[in-house]
PDB file of C-alpha atoms in Angstrom:
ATOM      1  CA  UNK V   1      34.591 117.577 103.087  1.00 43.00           C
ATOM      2  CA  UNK V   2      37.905 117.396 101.013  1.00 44.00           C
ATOM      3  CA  UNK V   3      39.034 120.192  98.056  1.00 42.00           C
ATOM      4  CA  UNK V   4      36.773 117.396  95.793  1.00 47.00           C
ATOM      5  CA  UNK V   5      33.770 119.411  97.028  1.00 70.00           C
ATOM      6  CA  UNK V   6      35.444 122.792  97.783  1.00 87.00           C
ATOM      7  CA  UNK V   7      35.296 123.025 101.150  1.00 91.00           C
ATOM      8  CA  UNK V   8      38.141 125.090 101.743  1.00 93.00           C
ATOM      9  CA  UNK V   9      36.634 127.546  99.855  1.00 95.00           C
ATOM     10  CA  UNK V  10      34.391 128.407 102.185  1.00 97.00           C
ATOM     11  CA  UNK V  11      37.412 130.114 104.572  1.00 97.00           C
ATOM     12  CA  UNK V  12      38.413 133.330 102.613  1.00 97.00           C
ATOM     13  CA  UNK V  13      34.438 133.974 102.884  1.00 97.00           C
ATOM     14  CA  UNK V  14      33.962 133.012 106.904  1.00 97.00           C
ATOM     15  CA  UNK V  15      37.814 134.946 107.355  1.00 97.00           C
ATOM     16  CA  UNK V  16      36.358 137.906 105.645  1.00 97.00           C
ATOM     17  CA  UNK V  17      33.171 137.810 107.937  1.00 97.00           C
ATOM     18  CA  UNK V  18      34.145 136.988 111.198  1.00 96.00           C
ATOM     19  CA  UNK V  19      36.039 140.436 112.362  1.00 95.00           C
ATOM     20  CA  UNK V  20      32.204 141.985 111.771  1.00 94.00           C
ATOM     21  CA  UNK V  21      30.660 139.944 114.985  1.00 94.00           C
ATOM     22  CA  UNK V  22      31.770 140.643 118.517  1.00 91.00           C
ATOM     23  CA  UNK V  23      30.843 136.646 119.232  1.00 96.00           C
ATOM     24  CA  UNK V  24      32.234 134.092 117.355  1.00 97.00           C
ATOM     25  CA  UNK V  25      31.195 130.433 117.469  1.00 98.00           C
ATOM     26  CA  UNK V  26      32.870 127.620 116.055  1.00 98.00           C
ATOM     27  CA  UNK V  27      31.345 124.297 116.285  1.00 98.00           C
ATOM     28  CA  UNK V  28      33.105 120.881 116.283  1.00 97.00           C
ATOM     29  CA  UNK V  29      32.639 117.080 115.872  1.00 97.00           C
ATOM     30  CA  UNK V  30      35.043 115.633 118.712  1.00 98.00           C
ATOM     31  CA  UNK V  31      34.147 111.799 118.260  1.00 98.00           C
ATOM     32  CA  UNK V  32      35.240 109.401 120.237  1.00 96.00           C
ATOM     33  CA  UNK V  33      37.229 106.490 118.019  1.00 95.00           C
ATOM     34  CA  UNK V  34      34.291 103.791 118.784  1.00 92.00           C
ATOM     35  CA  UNK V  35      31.683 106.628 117.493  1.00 93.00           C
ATOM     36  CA  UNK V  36      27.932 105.102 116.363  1.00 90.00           C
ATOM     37  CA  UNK V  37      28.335 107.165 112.974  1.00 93.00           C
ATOM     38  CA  UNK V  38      31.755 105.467 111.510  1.00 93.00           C
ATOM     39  CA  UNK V  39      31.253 102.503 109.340  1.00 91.00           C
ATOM     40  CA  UNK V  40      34.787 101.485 110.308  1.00 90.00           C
ATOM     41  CA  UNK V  41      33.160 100.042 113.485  1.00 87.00           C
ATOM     42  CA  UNK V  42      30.426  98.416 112.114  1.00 82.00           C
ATOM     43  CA  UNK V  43      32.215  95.185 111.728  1.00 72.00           C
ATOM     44  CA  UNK V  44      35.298  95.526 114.070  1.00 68.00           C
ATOM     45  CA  UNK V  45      33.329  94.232 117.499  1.00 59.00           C
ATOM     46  CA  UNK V  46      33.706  98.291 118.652  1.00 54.00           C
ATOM     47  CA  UNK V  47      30.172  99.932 117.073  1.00 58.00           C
ATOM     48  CA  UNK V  48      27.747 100.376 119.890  1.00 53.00           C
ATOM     49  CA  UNK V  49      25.216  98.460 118.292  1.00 54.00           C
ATOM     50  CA  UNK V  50      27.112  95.772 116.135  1.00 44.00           C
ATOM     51  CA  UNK V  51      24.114  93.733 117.293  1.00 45.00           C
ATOM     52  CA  UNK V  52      21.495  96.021 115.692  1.00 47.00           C
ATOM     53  CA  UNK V  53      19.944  95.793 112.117  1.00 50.00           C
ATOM     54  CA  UNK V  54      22.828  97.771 110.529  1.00 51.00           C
ATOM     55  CA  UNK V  55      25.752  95.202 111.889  1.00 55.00           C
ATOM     56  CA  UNK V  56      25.180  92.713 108.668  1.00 61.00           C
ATOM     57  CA  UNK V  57      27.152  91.972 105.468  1.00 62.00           C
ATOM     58  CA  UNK V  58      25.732  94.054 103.170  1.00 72.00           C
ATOM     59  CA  UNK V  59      26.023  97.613 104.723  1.00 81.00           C
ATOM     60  CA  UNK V  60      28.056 100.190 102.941  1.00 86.00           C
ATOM     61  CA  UNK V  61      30.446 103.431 103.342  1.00 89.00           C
ATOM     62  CA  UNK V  62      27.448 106.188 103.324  1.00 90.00           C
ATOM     63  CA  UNK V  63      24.735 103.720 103.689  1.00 88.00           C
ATOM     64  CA  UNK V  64      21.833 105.031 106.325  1.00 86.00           C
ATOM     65  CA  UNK V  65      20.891 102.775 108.688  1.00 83.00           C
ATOM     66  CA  UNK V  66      18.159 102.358 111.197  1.00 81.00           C
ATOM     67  CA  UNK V  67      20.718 101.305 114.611  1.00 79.00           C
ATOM     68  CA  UNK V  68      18.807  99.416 117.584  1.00 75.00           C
ATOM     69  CA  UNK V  69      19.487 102.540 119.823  1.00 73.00           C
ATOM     70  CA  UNK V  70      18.725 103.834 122.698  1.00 76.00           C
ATOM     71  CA  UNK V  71      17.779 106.188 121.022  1.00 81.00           C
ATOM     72  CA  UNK V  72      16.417 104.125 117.767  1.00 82.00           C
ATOM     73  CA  UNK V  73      17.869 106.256 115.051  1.00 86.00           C
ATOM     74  CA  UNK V  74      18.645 106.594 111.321  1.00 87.00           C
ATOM     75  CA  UNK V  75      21.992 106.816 110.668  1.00 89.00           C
ATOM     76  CA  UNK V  76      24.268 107.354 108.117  1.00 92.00           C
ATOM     77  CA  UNK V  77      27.985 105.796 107.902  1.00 92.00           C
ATOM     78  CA  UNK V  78      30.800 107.611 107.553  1.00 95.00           C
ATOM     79  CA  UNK V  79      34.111 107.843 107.142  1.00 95.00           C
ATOM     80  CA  UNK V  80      36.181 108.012 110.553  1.00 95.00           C
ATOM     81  CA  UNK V  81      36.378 111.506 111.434  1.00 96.00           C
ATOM     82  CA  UNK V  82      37.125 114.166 113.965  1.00 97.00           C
ATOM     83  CA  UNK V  83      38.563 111.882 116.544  1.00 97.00           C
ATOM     84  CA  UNK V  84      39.380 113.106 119.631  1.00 98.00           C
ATOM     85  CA  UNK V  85      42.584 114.394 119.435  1.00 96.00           C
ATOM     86  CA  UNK V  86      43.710 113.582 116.180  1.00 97.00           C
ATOM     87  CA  UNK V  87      45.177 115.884 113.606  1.00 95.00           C
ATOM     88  CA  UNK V  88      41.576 115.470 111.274  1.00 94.00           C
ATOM     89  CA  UNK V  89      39.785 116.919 114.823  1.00 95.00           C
ATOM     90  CA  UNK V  90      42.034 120.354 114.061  1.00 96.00           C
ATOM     91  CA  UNK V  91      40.220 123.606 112.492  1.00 96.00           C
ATOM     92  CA  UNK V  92      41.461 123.659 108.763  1.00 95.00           C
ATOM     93  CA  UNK V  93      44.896 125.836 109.413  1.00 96.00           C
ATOM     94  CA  UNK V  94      44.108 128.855 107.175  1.00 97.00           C
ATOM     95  CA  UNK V  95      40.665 129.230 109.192  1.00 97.00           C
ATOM     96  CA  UNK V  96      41.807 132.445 111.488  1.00 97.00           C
ATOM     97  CA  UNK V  97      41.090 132.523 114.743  1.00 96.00           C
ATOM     98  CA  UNK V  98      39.356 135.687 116.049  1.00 94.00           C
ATOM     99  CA  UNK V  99      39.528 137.372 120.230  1.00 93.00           C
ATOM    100  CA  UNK V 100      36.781 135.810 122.480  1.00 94.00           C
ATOM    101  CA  UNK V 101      35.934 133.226 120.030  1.00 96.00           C
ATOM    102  CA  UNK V 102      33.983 130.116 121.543  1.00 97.00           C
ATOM    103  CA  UNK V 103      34.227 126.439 121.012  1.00 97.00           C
ATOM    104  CA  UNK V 104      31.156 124.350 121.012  1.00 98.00           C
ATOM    105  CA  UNK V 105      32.517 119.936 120.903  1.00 98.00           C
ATOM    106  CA  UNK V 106      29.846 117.911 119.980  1.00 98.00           C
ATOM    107  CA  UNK V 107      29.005 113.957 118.841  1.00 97.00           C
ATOM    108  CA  UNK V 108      31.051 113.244 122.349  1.00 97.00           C
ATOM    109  CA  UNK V 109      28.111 110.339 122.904  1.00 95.00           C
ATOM    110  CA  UNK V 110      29.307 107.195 121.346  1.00 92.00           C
ATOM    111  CA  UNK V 111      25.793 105.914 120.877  1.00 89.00           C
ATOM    112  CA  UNK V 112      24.218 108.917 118.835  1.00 93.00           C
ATOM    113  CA  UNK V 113      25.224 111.555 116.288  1.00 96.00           C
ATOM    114  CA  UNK V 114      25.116 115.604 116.845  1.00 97.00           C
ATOM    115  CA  UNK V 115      24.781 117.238 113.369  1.00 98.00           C
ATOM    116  CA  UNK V 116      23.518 119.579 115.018  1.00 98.00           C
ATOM    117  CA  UNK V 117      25.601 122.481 117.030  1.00 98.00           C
ATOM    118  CA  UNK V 118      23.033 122.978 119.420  1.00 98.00           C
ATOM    119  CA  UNK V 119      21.088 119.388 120.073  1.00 98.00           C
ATOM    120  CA  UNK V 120      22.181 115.761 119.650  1.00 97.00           C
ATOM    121  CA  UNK V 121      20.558 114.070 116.259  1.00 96.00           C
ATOM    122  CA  UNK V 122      17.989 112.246 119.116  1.00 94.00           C
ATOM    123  CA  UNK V 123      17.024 115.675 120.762  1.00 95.00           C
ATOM    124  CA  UNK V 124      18.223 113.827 123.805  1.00 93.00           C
ATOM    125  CA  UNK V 125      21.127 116.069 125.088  1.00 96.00           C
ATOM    126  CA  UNK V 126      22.299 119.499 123.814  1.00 97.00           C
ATOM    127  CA  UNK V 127      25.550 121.520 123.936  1.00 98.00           C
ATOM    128  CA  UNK V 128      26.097 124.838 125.927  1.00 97.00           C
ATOM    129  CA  UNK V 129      25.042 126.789 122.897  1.00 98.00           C
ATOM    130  CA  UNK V 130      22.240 128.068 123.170  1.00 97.00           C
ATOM    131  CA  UNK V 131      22.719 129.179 126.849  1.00 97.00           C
ATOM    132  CA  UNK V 132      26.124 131.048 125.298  1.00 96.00           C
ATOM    133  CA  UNK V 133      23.634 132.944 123.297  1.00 97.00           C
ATOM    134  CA  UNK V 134      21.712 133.649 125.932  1.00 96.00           C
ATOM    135  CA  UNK V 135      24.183 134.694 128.102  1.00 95.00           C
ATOM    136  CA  UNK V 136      25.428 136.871 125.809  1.00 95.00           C
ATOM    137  CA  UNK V 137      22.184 138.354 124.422  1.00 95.00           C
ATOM    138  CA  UNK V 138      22.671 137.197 120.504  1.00 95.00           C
ATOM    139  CA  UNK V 139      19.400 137.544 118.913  1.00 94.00           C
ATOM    140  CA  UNK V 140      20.199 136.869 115.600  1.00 94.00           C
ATOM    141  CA  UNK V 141      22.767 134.271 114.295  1.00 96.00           C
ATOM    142  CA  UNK V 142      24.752 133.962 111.080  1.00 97.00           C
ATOM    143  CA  UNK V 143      26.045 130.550 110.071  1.00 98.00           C
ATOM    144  CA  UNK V 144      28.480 129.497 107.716  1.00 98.00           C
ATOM    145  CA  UNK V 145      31.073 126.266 107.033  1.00 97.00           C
ATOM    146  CA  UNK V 146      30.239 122.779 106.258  1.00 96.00           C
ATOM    147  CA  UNK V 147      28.840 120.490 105.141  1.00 96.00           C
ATOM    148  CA  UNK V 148      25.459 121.908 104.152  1.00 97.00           C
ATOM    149  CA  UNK V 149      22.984 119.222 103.911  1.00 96.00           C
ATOM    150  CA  UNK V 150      24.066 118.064 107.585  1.00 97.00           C
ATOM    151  CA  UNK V 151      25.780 120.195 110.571  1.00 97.00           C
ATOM    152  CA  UNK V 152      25.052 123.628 108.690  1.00 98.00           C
ATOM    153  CA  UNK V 153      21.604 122.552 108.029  1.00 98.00           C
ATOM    154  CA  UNK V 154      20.473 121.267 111.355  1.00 98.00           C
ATOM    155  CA  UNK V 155      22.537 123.967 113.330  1.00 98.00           C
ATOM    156  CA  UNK V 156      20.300 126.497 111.368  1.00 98.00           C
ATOM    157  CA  UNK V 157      17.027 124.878 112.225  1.00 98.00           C
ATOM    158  CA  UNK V 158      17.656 124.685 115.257  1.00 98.00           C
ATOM    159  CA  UNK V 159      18.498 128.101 115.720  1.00 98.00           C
ATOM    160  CA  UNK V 160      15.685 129.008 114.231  1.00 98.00           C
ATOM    161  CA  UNK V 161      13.467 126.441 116.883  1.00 97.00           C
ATOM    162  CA  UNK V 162      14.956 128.329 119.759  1.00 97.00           C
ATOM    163  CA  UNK V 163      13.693 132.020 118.623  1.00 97.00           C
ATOM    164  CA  UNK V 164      16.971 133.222 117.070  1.00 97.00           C
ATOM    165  CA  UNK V 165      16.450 135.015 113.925  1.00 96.00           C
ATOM    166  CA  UNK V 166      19.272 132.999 111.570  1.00 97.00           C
ATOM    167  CA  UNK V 167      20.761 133.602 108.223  1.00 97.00           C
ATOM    168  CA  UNK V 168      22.629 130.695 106.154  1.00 98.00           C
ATOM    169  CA  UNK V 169      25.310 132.576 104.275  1.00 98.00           C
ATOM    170  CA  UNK V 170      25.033 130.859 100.743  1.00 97.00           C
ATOM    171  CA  UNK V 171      28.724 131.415  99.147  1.00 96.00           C
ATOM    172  CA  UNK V 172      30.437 130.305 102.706  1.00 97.00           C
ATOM    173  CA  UNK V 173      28.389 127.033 102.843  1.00 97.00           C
ATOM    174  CA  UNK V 174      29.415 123.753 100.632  1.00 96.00           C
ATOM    175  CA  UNK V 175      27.944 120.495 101.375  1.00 96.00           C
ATOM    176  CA  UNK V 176      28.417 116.896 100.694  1.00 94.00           C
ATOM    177  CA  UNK V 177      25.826 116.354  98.006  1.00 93.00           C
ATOM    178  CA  UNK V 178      23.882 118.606  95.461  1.00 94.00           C
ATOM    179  CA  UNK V 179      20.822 116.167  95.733  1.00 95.00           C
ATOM    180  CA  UNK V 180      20.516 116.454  99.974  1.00 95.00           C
ATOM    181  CA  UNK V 181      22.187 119.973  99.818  1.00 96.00           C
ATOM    182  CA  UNK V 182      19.037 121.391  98.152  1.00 97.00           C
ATOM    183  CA  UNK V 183      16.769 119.911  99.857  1.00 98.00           C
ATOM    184  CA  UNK V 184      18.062 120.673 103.113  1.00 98.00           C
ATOM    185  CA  UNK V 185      18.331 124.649 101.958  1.00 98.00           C
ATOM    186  CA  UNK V 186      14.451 124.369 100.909  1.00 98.00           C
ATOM    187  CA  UNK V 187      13.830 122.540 104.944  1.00 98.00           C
ATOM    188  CA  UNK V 188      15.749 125.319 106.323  1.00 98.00           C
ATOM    189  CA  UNK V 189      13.696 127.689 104.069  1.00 98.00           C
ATOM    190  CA  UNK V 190      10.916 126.451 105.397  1.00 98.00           C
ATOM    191  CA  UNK V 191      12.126 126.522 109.067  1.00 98.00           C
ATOM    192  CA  UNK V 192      11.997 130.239 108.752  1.00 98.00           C
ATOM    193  CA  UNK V 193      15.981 130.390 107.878  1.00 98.00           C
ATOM    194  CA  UNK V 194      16.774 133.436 105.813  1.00 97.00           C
ATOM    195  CA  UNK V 195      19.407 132.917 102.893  1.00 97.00           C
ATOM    196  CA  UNK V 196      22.045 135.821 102.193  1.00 97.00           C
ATOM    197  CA  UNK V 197      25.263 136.815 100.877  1.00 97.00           C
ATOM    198  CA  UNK V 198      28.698 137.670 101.817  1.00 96.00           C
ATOM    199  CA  UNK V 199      27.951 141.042 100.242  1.00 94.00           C
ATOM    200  CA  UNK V 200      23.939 141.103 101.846  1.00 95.00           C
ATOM    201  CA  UNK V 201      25.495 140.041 105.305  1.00 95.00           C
ATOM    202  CA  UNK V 202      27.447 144.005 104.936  1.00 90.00           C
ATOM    203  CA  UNK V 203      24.095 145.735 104.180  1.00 88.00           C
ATOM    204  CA  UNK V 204      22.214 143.335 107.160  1.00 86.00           C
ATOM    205  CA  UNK V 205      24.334 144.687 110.044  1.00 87.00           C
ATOM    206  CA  UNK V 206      24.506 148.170 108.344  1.00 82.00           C
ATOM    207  CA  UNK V 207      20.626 147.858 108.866  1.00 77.00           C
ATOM    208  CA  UNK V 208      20.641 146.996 112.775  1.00 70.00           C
ATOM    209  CA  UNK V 209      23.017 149.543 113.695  1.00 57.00           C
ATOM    210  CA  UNK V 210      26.636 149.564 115.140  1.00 46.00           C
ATOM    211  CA  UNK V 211      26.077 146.483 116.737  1.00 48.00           C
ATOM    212  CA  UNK V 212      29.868 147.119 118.753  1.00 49.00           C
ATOM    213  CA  UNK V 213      28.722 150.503 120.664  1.00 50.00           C
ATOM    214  CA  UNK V 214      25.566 148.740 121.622  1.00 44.00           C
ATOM    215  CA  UNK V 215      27.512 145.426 123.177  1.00 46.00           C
ATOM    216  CA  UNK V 216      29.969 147.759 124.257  1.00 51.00           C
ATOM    217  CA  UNK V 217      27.396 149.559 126.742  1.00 42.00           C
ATOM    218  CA  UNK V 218      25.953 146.746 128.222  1.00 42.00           C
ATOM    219  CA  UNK V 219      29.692 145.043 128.833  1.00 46.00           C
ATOM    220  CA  UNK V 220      30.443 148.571 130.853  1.00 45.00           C
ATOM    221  CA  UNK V 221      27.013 148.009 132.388  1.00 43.00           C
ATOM    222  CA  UNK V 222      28.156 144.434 133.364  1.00 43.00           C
ATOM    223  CA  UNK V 223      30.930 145.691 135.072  1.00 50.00           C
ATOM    224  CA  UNK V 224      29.405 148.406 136.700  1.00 43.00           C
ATOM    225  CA  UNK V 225      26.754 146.010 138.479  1.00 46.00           C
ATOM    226  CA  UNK V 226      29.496 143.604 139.466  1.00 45.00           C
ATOM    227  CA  UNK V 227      31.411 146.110 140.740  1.00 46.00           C
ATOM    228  CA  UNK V 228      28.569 147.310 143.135  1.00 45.00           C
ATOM    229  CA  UNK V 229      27.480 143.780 144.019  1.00 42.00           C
ATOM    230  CA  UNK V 230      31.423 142.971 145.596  1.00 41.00           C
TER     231      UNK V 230
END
């Protein structure tokens, strides 16, 4: 999402947030350049399914399209984007970085799309996400960025699927249309996603407690137990 739909105003917000966690989790699109979701490929011989019912004359930048699949999917066209190591793959530059934080790559599979930070847009293979959280015993989850009506949106349901009690915060969101914006926040509303502010986020983890001292006794207990087990 360029400054057209104020994405980058969105960081200040997440930059303001992120010191409060003791697990950050930034999720990426790391497409490969012949990626099923870029309409760039649709006619160039290199999309996956340039046979399928979207390869034809009249399809469009944005268009959604049902492809031939495996896995038979809608999809919609975009731009190219997040190519594996290119410069529009790179966290925007004023996003700070914060100790411990995690990296989740998605949309790796050429043939189908991950809006989603924890499951591919087919429910057919799923990122190390969820078994992160796991690992690290996150309960509840607090998700921010872009765009919206797409990767926030889907990450948050999905959350939500697996048990995790999750929170959308509203003023570090933006997405790529009002229209499929809303009706994605109503979905996730629905999906038993709560919606809060920066300023409600404050108040939330006043509510549970110092969330550090807790983490910061089962770390020590961590240790201990490894250190018996050598």
């Amino acid at each position: 999402i360029n400054a057209e739909y104020g994405g980058a105003e969105v960081i200040p917000v997440i930059n303001r947030l992120s010191p409060l966690f003791s697990l950050v989790v930034k999720t990426a699109d790391w497409h490969p350049a012949n990626h099923i979701s870029f309409y760039s490929n649709v006619h160039s011989g290199l999309h996956p399914t340039a046979e399928g019912e979207c390869a034809n004359a009249e399809t469009t930048l944005f268009q959604t399209v049902l492809v031939k699949g495996p896995p038979r999917l809608k999809q919609t066209l975009w731009p190219d984007h997040c190519i594996q190591g290119s410069k529009g793959s790179e966290f925007h530059p004023d996003l700070k970085s914060t100790e411990g934080e995690v990296r989740i790559d998605k949309g790796m599979n050429k043939f189908v799309d991950s809006y989603s930070g924890f499951w591919d847009n087919g429910d057919t293979d799923h990122t190390p996400l969820y078994s992160r959280l796991l690992l690290e015993g996150v309960t509840d989850v607090v998700i921010t960025g872009i765009a919206t009506d797409y990767c926030v949106g889907f990450t948050a349901l999905d959350a939500a699927r697996h048990g995790l009690k999750t929170y959308i915060v509203t003023d570090a969101i933006r997405g790529v249309a009002p229209d499929t914006s809303a009706a994605m926040i109503k979905r996730c509303e629905e999906g038993g996603v709560t919606l809060v502010t920066e300023q409600e986020v404050h108040a939330l983890l006043e509510s549970i407690g110092d969330v550090s001292d807790v983490l910061d006794t089962i770390t020590k207990a961590k240790e201990y137990y490894s250190c018996l087990s050598k």
